[in-house]
mmCIF file with all atom_site columns, C-alpha atoms in Angstrom:
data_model
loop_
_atom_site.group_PDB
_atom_site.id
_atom_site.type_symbol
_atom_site.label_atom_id
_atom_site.label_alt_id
_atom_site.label_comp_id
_atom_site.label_asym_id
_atom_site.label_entity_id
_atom_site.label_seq_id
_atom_site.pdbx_PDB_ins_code
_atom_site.Cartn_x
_atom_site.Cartn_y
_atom_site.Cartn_z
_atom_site.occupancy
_atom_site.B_iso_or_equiv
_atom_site.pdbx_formal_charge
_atom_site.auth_seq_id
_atom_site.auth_comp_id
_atom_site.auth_asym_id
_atom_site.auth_atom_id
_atom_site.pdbx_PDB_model_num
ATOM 1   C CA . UNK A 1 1   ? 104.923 -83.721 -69.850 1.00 91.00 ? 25  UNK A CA 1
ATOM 2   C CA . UNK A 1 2   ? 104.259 -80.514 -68.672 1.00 95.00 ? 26  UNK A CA 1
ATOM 3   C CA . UNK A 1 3   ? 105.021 -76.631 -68.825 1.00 97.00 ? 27  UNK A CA 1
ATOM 4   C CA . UNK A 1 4   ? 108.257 -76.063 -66.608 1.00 97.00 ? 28  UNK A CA 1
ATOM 5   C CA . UNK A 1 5   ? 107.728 -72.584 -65.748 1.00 97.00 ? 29  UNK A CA 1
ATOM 6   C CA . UNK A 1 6   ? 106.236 -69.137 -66.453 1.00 97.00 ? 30  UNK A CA 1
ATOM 7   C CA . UNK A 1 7   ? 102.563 -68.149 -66.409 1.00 97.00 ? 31  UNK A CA 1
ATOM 8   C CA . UNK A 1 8   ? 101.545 -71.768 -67.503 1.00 98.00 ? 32  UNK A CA 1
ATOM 9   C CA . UNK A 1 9   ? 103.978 -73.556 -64.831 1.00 97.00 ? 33  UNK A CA 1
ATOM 10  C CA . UNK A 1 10  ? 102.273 -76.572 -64.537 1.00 96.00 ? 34  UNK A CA 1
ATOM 11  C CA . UNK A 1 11  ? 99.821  -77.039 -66.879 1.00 97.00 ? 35  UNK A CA 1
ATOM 12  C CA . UNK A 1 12  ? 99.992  -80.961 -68.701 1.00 96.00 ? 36  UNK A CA 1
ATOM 13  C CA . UNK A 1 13  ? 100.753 -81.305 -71.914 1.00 97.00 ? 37  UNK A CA 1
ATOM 14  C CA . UNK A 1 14  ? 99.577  -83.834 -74.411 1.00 96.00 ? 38  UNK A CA 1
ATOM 15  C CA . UNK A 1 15  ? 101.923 -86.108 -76.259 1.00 94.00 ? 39  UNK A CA 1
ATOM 16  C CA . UNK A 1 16  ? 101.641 -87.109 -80.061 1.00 93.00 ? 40  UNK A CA 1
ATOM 17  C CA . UNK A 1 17  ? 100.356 -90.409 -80.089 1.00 90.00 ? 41  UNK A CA 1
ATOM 18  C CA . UNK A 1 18  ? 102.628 -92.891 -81.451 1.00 80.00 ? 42  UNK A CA 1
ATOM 19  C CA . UNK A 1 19  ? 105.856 -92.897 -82.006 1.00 58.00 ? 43  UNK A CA 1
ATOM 20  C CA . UNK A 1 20  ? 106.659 -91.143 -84.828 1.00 64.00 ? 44  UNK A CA 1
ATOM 21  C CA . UNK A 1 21  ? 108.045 -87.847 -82.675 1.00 68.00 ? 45  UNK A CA 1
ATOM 22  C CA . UNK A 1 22  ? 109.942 -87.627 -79.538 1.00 70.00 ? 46  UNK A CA 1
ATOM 23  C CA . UNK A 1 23  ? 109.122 -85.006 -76.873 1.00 77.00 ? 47  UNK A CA 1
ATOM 24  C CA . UNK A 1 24  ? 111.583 -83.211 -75.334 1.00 85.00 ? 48  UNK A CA 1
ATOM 25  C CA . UNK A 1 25  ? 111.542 -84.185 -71.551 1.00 89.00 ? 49  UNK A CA 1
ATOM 26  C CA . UNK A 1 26  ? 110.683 -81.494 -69.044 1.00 91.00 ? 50  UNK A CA 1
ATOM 27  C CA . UNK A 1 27  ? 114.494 -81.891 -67.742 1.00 92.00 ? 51  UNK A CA 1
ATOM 28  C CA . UNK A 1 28  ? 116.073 -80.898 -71.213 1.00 94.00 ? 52  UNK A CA 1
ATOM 29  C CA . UNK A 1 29  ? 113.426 -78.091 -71.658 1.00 95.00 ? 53  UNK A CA 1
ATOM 30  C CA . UNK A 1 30  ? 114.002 -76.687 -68.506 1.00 95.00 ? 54  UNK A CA 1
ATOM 31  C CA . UNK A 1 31  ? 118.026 -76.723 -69.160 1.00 96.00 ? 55  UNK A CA 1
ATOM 32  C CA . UNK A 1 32  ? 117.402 -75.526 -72.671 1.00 97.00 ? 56  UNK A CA 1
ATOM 33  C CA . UNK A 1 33  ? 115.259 -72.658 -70.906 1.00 97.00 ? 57  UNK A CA 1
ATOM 34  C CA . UNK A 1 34  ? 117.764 -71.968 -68.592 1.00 96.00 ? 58  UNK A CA 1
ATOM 35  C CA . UNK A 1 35  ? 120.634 -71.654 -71.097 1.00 95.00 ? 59  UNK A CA 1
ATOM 36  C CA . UNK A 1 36  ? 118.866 -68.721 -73.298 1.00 96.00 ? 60  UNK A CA 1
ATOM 37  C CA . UNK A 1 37  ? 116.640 -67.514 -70.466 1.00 92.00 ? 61  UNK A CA 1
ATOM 38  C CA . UNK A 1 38  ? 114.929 -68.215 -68.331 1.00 96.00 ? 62  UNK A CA 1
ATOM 39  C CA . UNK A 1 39  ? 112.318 -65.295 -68.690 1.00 96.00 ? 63  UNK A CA 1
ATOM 40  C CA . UNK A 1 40  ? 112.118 -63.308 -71.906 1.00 96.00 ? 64  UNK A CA 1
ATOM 41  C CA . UNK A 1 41  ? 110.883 -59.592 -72.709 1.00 96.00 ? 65  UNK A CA 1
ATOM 42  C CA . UNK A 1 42  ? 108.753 -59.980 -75.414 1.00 97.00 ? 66  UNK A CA 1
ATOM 43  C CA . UNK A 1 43  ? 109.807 -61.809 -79.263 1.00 97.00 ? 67  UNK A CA 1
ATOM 44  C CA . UNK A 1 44  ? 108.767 -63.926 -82.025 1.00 98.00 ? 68  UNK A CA 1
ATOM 45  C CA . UNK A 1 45  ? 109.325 -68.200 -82.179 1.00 98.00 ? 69  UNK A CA 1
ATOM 46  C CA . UNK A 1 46  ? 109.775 -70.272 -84.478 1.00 98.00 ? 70  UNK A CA 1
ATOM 47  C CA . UNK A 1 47  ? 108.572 -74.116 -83.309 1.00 98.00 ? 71  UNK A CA 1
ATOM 48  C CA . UNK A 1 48  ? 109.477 -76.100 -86.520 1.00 95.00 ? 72  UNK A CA 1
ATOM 49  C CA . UNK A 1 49  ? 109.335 -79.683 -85.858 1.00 94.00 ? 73  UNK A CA 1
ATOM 50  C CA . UNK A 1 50  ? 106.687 -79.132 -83.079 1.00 95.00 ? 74  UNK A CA 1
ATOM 51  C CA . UNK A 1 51  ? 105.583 -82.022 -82.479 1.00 93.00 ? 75  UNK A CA 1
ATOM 52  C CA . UNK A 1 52  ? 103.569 -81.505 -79.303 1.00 95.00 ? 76  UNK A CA 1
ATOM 53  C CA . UNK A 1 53  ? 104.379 -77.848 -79.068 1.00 96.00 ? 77  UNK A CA 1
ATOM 54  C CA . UNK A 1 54  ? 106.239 -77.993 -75.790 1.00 96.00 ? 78  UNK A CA 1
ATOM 55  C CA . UNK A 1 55  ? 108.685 -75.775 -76.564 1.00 97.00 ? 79  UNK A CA 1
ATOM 56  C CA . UNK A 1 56  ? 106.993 -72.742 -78.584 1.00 98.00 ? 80  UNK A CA 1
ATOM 57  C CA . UNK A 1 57  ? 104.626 -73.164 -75.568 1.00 98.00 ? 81  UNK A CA 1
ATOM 58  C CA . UNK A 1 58  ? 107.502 -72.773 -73.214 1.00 98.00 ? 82  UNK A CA 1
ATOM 59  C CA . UNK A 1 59  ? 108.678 -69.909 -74.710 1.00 98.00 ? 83  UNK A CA 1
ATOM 60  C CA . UNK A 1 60  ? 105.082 -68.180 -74.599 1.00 98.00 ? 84  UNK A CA 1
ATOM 61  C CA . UNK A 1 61  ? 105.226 -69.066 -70.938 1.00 98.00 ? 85  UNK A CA 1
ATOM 62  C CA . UNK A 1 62  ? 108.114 -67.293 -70.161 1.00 98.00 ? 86  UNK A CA 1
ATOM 63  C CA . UNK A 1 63  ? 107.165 -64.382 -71.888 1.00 98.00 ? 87  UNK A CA 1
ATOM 64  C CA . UNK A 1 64  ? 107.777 -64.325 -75.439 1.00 98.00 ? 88  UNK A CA 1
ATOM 65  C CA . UNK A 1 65  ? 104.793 -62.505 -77.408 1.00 98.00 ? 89  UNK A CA 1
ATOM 66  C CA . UNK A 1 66  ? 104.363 -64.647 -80.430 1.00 98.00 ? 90  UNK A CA 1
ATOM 67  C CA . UNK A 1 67  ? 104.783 -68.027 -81.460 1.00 98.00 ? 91  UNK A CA 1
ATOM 68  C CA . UNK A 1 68  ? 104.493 -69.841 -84.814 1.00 98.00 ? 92  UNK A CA 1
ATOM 69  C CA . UNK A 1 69  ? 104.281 -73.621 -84.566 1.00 98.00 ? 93  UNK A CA 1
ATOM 70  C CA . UNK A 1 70  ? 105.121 -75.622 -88.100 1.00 97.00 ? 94  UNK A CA 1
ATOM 71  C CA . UNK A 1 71  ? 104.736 -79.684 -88.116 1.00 96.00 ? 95  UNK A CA 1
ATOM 72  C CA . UNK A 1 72  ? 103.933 -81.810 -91.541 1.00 94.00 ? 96  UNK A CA 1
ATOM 73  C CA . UNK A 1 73  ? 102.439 -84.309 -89.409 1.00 94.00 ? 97  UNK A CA 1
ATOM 74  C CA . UNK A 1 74  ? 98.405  -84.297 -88.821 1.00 95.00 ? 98  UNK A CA 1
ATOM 75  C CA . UNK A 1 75  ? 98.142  -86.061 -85.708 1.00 95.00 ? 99  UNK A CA 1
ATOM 76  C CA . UNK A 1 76  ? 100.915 -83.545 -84.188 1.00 95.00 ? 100 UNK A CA 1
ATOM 77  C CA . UNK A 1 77  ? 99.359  -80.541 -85.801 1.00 96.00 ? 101 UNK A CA 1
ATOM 78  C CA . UNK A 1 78  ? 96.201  -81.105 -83.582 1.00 97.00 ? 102 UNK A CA 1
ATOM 79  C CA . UNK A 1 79  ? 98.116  -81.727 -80.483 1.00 97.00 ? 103 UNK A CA 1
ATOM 80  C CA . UNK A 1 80  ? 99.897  -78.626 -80.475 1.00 98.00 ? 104 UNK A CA 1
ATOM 81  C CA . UNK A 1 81  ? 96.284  -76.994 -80.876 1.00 98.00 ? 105 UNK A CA 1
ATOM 82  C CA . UNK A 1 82  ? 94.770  -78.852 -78.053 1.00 98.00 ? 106 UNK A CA 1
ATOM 83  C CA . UNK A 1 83  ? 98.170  -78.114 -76.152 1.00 98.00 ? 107 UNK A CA 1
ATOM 84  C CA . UNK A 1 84  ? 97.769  -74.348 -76.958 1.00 98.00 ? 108 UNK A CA 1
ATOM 85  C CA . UNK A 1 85  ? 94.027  -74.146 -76.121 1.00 98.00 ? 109 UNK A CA 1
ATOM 86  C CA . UNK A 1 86  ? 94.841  -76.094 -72.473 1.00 97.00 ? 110 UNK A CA 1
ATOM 87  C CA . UNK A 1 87  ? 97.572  -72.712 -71.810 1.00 98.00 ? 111 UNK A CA 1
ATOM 88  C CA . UNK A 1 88  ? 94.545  -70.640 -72.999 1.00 97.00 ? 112 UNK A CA 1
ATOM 89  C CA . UNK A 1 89  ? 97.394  -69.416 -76.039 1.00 98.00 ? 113 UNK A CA 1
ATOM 90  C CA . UNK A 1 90  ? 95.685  -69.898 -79.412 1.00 98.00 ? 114 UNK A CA 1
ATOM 91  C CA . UNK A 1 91  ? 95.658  -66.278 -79.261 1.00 98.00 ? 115 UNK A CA 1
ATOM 92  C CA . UNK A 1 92  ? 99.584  -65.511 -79.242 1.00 98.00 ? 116 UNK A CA 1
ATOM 93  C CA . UNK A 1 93  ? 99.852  -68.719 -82.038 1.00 98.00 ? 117 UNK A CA 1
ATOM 94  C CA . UNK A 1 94  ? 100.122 -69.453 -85.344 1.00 98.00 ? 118 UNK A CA 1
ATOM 95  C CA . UNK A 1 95  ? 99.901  -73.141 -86.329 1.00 97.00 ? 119 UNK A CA 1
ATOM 96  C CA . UNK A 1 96  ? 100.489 -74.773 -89.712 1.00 97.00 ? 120 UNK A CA 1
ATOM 97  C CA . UNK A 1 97  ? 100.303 -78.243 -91.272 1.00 97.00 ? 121 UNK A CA 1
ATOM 98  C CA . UNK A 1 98  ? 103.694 -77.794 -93.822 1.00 96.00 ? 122 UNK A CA 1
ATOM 99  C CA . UNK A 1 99  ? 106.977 -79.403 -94.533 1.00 93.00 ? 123 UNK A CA 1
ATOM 100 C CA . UNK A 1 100 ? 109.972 -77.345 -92.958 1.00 93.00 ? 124 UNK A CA 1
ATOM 101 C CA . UNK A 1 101 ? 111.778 -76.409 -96.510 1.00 92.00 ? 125 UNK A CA 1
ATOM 102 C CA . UNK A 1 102 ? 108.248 -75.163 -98.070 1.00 95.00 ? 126 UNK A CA 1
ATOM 103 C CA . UNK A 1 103 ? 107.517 -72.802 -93.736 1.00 96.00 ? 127 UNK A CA 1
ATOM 104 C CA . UNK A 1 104 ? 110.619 -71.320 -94.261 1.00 96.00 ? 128 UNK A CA 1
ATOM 105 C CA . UNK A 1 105 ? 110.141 -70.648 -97.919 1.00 95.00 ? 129 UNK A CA 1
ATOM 106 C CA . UNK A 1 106 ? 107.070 -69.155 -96.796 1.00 96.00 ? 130 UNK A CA 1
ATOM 107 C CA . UNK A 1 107 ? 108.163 -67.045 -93.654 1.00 97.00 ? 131 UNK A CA 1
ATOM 108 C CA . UNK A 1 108 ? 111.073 -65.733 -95.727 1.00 96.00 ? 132 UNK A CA 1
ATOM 109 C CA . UNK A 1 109 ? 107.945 -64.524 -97.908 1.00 96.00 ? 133 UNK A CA 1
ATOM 110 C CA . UNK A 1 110 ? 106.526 -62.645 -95.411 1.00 96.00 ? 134 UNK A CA 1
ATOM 111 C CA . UNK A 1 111 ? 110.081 -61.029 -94.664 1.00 96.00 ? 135 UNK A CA 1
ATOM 112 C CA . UNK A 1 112 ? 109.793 -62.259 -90.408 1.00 96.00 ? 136 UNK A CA 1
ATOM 113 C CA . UNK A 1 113 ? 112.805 -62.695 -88.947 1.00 97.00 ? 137 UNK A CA 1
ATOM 114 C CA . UNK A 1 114 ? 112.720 -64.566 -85.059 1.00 98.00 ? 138 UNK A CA 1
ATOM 115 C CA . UNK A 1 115 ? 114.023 -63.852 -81.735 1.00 98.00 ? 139 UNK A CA 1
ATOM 116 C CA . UNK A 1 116 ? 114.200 -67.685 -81.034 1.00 98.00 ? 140 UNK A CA 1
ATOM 117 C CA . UNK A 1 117 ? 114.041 -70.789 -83.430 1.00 98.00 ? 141 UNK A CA 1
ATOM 118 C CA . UNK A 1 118 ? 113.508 -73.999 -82.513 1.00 97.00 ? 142 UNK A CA 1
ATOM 119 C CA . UNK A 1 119 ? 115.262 -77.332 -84.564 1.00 96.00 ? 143 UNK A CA 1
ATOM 120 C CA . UNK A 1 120 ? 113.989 -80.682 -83.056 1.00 88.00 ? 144 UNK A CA 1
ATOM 121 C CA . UNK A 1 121 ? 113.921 -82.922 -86.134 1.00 86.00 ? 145 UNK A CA 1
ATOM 122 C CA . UNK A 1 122 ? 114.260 -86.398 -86.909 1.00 74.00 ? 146 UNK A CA 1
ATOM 123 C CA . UNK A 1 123 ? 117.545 -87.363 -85.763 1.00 61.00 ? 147 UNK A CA 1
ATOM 124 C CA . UNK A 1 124 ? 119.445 -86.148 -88.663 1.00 68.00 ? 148 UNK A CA 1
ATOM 125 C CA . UNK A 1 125 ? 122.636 -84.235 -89.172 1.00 69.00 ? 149 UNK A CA 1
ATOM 126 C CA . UNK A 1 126 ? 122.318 -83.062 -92.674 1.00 73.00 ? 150 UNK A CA 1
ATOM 127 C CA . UNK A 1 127 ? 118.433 -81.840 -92.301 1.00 88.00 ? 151 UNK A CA 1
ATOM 128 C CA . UNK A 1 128 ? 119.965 -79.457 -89.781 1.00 93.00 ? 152 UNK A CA 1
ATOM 129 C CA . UNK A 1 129 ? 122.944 -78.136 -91.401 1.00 93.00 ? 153 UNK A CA 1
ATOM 130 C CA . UNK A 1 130 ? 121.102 -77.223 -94.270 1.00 93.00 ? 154 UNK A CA 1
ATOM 131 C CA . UNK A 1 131 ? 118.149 -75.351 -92.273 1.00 95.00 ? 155 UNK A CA 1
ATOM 132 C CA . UNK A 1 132 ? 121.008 -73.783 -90.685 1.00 96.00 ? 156 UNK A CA 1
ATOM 133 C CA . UNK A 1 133 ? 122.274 -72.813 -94.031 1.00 96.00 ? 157 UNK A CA 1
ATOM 134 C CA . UNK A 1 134 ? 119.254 -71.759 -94.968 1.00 96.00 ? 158 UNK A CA 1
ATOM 135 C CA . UNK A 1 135 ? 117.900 -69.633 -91.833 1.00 97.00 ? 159 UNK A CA 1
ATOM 136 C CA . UNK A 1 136 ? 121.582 -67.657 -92.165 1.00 97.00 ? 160 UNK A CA 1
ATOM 137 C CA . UNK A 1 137 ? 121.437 -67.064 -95.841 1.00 97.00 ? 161 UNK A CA 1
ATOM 138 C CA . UNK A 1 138 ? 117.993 -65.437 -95.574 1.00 97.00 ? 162 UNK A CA 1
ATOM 139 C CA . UNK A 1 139 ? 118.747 -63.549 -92.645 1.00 97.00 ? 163 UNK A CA 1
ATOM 140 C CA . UNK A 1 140 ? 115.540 -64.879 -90.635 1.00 97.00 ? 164 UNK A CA 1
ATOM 141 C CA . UNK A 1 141 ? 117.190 -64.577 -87.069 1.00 98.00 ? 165 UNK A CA 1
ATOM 142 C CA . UNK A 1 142 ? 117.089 -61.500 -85.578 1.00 97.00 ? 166 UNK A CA 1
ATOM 143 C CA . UNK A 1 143 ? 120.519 -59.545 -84.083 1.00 94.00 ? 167 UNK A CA 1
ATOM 144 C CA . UNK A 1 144 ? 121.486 -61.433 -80.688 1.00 87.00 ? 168 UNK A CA 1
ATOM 145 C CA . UNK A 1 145 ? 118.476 -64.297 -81.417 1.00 96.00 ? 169 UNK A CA 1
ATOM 146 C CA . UNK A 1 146 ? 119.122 -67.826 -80.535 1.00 97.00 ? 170 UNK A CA 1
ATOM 147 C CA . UNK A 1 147 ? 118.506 -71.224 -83.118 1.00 98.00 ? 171 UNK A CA 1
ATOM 148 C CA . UNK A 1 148 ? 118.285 -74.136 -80.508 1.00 98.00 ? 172 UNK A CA 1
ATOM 149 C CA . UNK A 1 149 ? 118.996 -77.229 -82.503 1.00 96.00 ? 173 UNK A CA 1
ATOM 150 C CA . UNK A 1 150 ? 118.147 -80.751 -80.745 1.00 94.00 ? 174 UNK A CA 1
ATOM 151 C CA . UNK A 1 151 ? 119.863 -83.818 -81.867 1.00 92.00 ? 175 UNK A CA 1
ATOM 152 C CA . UNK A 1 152 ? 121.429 -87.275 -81.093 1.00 90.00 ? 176 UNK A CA 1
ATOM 153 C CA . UNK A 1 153 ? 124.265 -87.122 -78.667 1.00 92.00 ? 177 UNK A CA 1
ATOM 154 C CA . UNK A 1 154 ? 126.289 -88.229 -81.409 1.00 91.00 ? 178 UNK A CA 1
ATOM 155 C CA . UNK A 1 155 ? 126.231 -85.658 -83.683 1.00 91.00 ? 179 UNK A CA 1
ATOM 156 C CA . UNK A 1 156 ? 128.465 -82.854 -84.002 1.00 92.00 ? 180 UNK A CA 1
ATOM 157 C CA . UNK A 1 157 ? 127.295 -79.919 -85.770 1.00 94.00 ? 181 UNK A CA 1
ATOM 158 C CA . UNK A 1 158 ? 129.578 -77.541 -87.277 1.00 96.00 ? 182 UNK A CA 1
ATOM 159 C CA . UNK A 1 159 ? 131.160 -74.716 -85.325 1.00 96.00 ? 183 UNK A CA 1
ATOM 160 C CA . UNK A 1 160 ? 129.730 -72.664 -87.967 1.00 96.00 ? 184 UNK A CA 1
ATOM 161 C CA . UNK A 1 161 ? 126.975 -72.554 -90.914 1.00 96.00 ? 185 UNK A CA 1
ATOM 162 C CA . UNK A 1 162 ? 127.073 -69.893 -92.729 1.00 96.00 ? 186 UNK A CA 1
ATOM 163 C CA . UNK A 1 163 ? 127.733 -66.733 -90.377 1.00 96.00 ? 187 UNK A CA 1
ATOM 164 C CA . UNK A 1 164 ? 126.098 -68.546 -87.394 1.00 97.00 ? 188 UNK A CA 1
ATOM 165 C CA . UNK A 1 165 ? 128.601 -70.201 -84.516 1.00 97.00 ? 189 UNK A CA 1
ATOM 166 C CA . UNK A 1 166 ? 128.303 -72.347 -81.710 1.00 97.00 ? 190 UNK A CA 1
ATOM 167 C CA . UNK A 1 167 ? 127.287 -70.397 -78.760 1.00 96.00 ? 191 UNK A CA 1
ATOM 168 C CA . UNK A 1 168 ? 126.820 -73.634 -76.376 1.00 96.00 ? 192 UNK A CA 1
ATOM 169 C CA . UNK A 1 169 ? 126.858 -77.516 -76.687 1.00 96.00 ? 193 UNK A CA 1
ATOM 170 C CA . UNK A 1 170 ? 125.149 -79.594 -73.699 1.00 96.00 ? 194 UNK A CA 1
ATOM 171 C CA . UNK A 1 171 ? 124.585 -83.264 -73.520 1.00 96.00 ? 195 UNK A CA 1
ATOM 172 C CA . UNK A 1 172 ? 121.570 -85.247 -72.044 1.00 94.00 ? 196 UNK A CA 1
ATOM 173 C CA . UNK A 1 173 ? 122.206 -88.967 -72.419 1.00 93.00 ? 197 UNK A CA 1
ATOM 174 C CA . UNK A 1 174 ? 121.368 -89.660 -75.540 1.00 91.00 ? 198 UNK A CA 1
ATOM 175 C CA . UNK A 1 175 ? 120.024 -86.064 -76.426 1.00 92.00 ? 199 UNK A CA 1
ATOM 176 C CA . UNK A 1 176 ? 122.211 -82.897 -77.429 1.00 94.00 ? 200 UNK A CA 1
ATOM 177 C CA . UNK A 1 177 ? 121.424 -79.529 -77.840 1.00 96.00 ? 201 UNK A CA 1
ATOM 178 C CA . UNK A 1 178 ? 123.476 -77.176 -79.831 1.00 97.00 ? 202 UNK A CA 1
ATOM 179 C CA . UNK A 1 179 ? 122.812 -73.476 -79.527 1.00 97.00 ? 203 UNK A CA 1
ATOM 180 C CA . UNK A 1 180 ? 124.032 -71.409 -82.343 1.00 98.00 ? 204 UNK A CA 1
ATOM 181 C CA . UNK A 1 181 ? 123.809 -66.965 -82.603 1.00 97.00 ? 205 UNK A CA 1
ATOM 182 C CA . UNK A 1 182 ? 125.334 -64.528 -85.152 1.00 97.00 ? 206 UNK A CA 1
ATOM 183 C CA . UNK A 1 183 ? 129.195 -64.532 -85.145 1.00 93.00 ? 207 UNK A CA 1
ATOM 184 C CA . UNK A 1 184 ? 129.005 -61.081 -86.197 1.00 68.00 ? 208 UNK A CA 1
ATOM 185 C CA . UNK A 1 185 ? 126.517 -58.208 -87.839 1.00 46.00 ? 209 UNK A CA 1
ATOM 186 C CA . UNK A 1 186 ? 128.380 -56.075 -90.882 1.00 42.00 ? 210 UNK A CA 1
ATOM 187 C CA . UNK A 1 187 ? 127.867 -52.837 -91.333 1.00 42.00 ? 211 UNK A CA 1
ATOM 188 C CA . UNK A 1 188 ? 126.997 -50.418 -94.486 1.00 40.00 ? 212 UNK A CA 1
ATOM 189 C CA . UNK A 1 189 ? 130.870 -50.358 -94.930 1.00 41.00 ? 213 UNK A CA 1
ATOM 190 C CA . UNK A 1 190 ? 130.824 -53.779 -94.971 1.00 41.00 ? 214 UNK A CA 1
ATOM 191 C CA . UNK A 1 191 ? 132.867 -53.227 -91.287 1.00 41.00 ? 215 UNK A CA 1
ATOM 192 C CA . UNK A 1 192 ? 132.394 -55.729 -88.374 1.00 38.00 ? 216 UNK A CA 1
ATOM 193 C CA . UNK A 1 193 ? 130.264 -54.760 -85.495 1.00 43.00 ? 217 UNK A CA 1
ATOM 194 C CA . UNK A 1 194 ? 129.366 -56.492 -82.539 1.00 38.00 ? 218 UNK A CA 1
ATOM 195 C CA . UNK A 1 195 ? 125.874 -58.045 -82.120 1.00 40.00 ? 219 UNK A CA 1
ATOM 196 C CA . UNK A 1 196 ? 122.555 -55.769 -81.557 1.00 37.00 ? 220 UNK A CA 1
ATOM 197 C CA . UNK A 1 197 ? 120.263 -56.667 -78.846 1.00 44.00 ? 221 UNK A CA 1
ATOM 198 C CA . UNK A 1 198 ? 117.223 -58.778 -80.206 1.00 50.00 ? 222 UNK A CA 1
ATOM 199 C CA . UNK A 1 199 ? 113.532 -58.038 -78.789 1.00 51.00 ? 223 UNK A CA 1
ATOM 200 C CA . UNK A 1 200 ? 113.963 -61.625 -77.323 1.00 54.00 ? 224 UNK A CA 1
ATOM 201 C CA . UNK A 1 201 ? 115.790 -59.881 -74.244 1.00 51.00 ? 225 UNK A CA 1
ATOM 202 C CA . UNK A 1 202 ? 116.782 -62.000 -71.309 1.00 49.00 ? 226 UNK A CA 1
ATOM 203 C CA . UNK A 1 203 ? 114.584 -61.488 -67.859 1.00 47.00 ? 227 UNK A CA 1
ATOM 204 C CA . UNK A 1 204 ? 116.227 -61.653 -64.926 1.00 30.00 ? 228 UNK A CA 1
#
């Protein structure tokens, strides 16, 4: 496992011991990359199942600014450290030991809202739809932003939770991904408007 591209191309990545989480392969990261990206200007991510951290680290790679990296699990939680202080990125990280319900409980808190989120859970359908549900009610993903949700090929998600719709669907053998964005933005008049450009702007 290691980081597909950007200023840390290269650069191995530990794996959580066990087998309690499931790393995204470098083929599936570098499509999932590929499909929002591949370079970004700047913007905040969300990592929360990150197991090793491959993805947020991605991301950081490729240019995002910040990253905030959320796993209940110990053993993960000091991987993605070790993984961020290999890419020399402790710096543009923030890492915490928490359950996904209480993060986003606590993010919402702190009124952040994310250029790119990042759903690799256990494989399970409901767990998503209702993070889904819960990252559109409280508004946490910013205008033009991108949730990338990573499942079991054979789940279908919803073509829309709450005012977020299927942007893409792509399957890897036995792994999906599911990209979802804003179907719309509402104005003061309560008018529809077309999407905003987030700070997570594509780099070509």
């Amino acid at each position: 496992m290691r980081v597909v591209s950007g200023t840390c191309k290269g650069r191995p990545l530990k794996a959580v011991p066990g087998t309690g989480t499931r790393p995204t392969t470098d083929k599936v990261k570098e499509s999932i990359f590929n499909m929002i990206g591949p370079y970004f200007d700047g913007g905040l991510v969300l990592d929360l199942f990150a197991g090793s951290g491959g993805l947020g680290i991605e991301a950081l790679s490729r240019g995002a600014d910040q990253a905030i990296f959320v796993d209940r699990d110990y053993t993960a939680f000091q991987t993605v450290k070790a993984n961020l202080e290999l890419c020399k990125l402790t710096e543009q990280a923030e890492l915490y030991k928490n359950d996904s319900q209480r993060a986003l409980k606590a993010l919402i808190k702190r009124e952040l809202t994310f250029d790119l989120i990042m759903l690799d859970p256990p494989y399970k359908k409901q767990k998503l739809i209702e993070l889904l549900e819960e990252i559109s009610k409280a508004k946490l993903l910013n205008d033009k932003g991108y949730i990338v949700c990573e499942h079991s090929h054979d789940v279908a998600l919803p073509e829309q939770v709450g005012d977020l719709v299927i942007k893409r669907k792509e399957v890897y053998g036995i792994i999906a991904v599911t990209i979802y964005q804003w179907g719309y933005v509402q104005d003061e008049q309560g008018g529809i408007n077309h999407v905003k450009n987030s700070h997570l702007s594509r780099k070509f």
